[in-house]
mmCIF file of C-alpha atoms in Angstrom:
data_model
loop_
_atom_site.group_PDB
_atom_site.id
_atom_site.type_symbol
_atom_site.label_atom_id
_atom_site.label_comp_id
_atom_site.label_asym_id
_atom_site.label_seq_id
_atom_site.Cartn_x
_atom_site.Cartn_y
_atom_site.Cartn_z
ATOM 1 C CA UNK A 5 118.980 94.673 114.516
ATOM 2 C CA UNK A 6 116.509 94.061 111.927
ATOM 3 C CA UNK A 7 112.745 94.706 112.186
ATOM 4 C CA UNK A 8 111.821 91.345 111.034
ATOM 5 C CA UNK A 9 113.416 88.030 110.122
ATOM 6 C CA UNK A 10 113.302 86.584 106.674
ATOM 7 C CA UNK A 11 112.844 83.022 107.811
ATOM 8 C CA UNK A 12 110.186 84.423 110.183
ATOM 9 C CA UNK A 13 107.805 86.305 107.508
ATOM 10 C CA UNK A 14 109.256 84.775 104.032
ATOM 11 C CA UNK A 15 105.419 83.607 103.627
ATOM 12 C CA UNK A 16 104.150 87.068 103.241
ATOM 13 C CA UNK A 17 106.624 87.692 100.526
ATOM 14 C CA UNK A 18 105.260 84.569 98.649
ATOM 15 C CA UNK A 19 104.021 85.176 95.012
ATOM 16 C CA UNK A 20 101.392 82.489 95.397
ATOM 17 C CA UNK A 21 99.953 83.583 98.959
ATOM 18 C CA UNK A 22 100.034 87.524 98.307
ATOM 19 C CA UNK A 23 100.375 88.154 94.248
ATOM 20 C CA UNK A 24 103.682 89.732 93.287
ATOM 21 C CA UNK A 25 102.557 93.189 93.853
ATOM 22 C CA UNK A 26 101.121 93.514 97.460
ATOM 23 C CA UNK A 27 99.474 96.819 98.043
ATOM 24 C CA UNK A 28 101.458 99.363 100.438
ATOM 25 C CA UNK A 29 99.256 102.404 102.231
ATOM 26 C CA UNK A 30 99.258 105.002 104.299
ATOM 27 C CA UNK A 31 95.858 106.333 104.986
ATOM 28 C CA UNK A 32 94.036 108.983 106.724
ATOM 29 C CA UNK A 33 96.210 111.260 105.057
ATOM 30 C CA UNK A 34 96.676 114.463 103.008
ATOM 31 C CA UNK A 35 98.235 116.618 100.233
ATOM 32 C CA UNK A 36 100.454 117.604 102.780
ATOM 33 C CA UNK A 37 101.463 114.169 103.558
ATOM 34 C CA UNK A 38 102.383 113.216 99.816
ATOM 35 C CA UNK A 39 104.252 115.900 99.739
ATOM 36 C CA UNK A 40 106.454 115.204 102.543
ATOM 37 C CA UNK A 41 107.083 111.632 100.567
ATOM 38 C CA UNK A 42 108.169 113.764 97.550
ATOM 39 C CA UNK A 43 110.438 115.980 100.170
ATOM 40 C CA UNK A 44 111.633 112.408 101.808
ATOM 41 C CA UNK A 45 112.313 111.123 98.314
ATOM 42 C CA UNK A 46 114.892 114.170 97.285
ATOM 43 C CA UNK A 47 116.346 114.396 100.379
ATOM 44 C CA UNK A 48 117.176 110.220 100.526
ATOM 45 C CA UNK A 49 118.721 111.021 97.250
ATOM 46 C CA UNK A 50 116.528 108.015 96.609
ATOM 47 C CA UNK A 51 116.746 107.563 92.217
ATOM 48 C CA UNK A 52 112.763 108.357 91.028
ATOM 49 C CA UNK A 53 111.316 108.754 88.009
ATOM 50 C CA UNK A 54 107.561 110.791 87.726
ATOM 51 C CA UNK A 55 105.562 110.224 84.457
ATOM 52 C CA UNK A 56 102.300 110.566 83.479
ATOM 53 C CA UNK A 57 100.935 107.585 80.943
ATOM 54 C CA UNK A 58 104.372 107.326 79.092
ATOM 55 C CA UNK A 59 105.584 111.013 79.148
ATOM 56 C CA UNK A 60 108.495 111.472 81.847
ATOM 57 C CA UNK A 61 108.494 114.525 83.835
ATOM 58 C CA UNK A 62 110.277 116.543 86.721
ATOM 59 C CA UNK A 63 108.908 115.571 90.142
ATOM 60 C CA UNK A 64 106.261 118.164 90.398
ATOM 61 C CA UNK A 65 104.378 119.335 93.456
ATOM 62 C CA UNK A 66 102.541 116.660 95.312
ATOM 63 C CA UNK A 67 98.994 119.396 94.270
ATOM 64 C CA UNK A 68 99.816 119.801 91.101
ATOM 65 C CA UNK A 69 99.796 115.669 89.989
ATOM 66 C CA UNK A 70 96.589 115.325 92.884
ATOM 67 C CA UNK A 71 94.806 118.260 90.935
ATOM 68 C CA UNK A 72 94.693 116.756 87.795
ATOM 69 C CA UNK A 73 91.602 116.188 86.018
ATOM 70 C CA UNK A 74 89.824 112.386 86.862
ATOM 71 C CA UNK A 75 90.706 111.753 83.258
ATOM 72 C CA UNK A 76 94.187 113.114 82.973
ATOM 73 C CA UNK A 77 96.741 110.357 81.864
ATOM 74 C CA UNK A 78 97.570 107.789 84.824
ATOM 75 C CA UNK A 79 100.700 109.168 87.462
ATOM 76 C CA UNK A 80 103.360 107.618 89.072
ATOM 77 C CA UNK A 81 106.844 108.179 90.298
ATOM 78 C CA UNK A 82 108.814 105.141 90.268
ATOM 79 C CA UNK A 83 111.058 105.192 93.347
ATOM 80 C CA UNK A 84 114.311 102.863 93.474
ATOM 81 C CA UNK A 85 115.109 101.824 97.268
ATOM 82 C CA UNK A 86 118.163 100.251 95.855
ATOM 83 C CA UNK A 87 119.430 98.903 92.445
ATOM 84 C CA UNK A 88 117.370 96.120 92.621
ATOM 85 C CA UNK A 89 113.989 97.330 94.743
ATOM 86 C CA UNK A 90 111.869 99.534 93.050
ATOM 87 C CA UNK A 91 108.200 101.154 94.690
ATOM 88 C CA UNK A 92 105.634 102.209 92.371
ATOM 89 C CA UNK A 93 103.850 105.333 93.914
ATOM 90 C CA UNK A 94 100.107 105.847 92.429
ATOM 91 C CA UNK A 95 98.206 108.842 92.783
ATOM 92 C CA UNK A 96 95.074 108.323 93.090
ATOM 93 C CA UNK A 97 93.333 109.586 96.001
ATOM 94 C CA UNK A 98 94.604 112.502 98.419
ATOM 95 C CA UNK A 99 94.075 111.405 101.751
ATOM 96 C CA UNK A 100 95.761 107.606 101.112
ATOM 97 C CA UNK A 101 99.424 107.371 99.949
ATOM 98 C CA UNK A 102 99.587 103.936 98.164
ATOM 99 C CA UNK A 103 102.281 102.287 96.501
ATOM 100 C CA UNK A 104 103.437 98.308 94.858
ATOM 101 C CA UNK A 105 105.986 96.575 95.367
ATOM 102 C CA UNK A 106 106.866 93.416 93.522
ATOM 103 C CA UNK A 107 107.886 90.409 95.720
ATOM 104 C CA UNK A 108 110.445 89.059 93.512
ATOM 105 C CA UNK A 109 112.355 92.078 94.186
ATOM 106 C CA UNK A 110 112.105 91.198 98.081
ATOM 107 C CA UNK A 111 113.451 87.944 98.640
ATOM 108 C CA UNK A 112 116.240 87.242 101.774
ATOM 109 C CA UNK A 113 116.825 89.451 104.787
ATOM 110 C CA UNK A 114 119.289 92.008 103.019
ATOM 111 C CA UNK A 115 116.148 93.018 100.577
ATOM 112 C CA UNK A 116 113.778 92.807 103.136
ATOM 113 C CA UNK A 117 115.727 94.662 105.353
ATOM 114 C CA UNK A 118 115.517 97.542 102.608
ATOM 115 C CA UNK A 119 112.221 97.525 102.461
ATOM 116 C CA UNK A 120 111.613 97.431 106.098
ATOM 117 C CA UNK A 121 114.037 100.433 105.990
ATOM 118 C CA UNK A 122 111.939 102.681 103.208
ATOM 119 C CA UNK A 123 108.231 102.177 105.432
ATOM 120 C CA UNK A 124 110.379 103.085 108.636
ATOM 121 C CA UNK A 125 111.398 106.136 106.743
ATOM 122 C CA UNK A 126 107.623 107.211 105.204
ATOM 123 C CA UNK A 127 106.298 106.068 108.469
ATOM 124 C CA UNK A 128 108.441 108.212 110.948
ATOM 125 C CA UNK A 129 108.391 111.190 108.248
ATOM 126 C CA UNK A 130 104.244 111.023 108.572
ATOM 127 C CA UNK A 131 104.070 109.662 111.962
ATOM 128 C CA UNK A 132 101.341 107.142 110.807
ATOM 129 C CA UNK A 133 101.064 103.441 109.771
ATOM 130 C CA UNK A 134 102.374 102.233 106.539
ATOM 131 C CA UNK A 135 100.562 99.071 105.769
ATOM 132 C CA UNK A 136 100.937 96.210 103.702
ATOM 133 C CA UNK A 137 98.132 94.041 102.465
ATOM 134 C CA UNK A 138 97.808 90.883 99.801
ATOM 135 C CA UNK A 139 97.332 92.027 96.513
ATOM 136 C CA UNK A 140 93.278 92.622 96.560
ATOM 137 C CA UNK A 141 92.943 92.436 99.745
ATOM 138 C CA UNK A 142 92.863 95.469 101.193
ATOM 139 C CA UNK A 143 92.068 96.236 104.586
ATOM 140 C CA UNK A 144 93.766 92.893 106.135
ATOM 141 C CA UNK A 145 97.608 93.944 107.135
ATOM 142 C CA UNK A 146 99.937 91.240 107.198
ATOM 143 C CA UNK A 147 103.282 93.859 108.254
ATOM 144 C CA UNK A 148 103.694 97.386 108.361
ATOM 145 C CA UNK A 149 105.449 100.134 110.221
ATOM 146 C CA UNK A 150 104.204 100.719 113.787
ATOM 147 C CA UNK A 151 104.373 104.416 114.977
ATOM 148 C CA UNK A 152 104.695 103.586 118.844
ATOM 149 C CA UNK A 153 106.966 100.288 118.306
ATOM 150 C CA UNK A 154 109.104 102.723 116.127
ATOM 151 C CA UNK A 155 109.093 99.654 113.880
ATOM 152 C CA UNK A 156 107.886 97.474 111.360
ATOM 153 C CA UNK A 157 105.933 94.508 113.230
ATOM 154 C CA UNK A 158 104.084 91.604 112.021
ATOM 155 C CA UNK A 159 100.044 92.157 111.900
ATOM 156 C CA UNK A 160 98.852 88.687 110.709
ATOM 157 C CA UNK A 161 100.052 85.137 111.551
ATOM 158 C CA UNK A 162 103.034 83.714 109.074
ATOM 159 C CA UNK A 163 101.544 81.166 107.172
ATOM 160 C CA UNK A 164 103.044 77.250 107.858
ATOM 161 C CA UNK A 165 104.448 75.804 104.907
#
């Protein structure tokens, strides 16, 4: 059964309510943490890409890319869920995994259903909340993956349209 219904949250995945790239966390966490996202990553198989500015790179150790220096060339490792759904991992602070998403990659149940899959997985491999939140709005949820409901759950009333 799936985690949420698209005609239940299809607001949250709304370009003009949340900005087509919504901001994804996990935080309260560590160096340890990103690197069990790297370790999830190559053991899903899941198709990535790592680069730093526009240089493309191996996946490296989750300490080497969060001891770079401040003004080192901007990381990522581009991670495709599917064909079509690709997260954007930044690395910018050690103790909060965050990543984008764009919303026009996430419309109808089968792509949300994806989705919902890939913050079950980060979630259960960290044991912590993976949170979604309106682009610039951080710090007010609308979804994300619940440790004790073992499940991604709604956080904020869907909009009425």
């Amino acid at each position: 059964m799936a985690d949420l219904l698209w005609d239940d949250v299809r607001c949250f995945f709304d370009l003009d309510l949340m900005g087509a790239l919504p901001d994804v966390r996990v935080s309260d966490t560590s160096v340890e943490g990103w690197q069990a996202v790297l370790d999830l990553v190559a053991e899903k198989g899941w198709k990535c890409q790592y680069s730093e500015g526009e240089t493309v790179f191996p996946v490296p150790r989750a300490e080497a890319v969060l001891s770079r220096p401040g003004d080192a060339e901007c990381a990522d490792l581009r991670v495709w869920l599917s064909a079509d759904v690709l997260a954007i991992f930044r690395f910018h602070a050690h103790d909060e995994i965050d990543f984008d998403v764009d919303l026009r990659e996430l419309q109808g149940q089968e792509r949300l259903d994806v989705f919902c899959g890939f913050l079950r997985e980060i979630g259960r491999r960290l044991g912590k909340l993976v949170l979604m939140d309106a682009e610039g709005d951080y710090g007010h949820p609308v979804l994300g993956f619940d440790v004790e409901a073992d499940r991604v759950v709604l956080l904020a009333d869907p909009q009425v349209r």
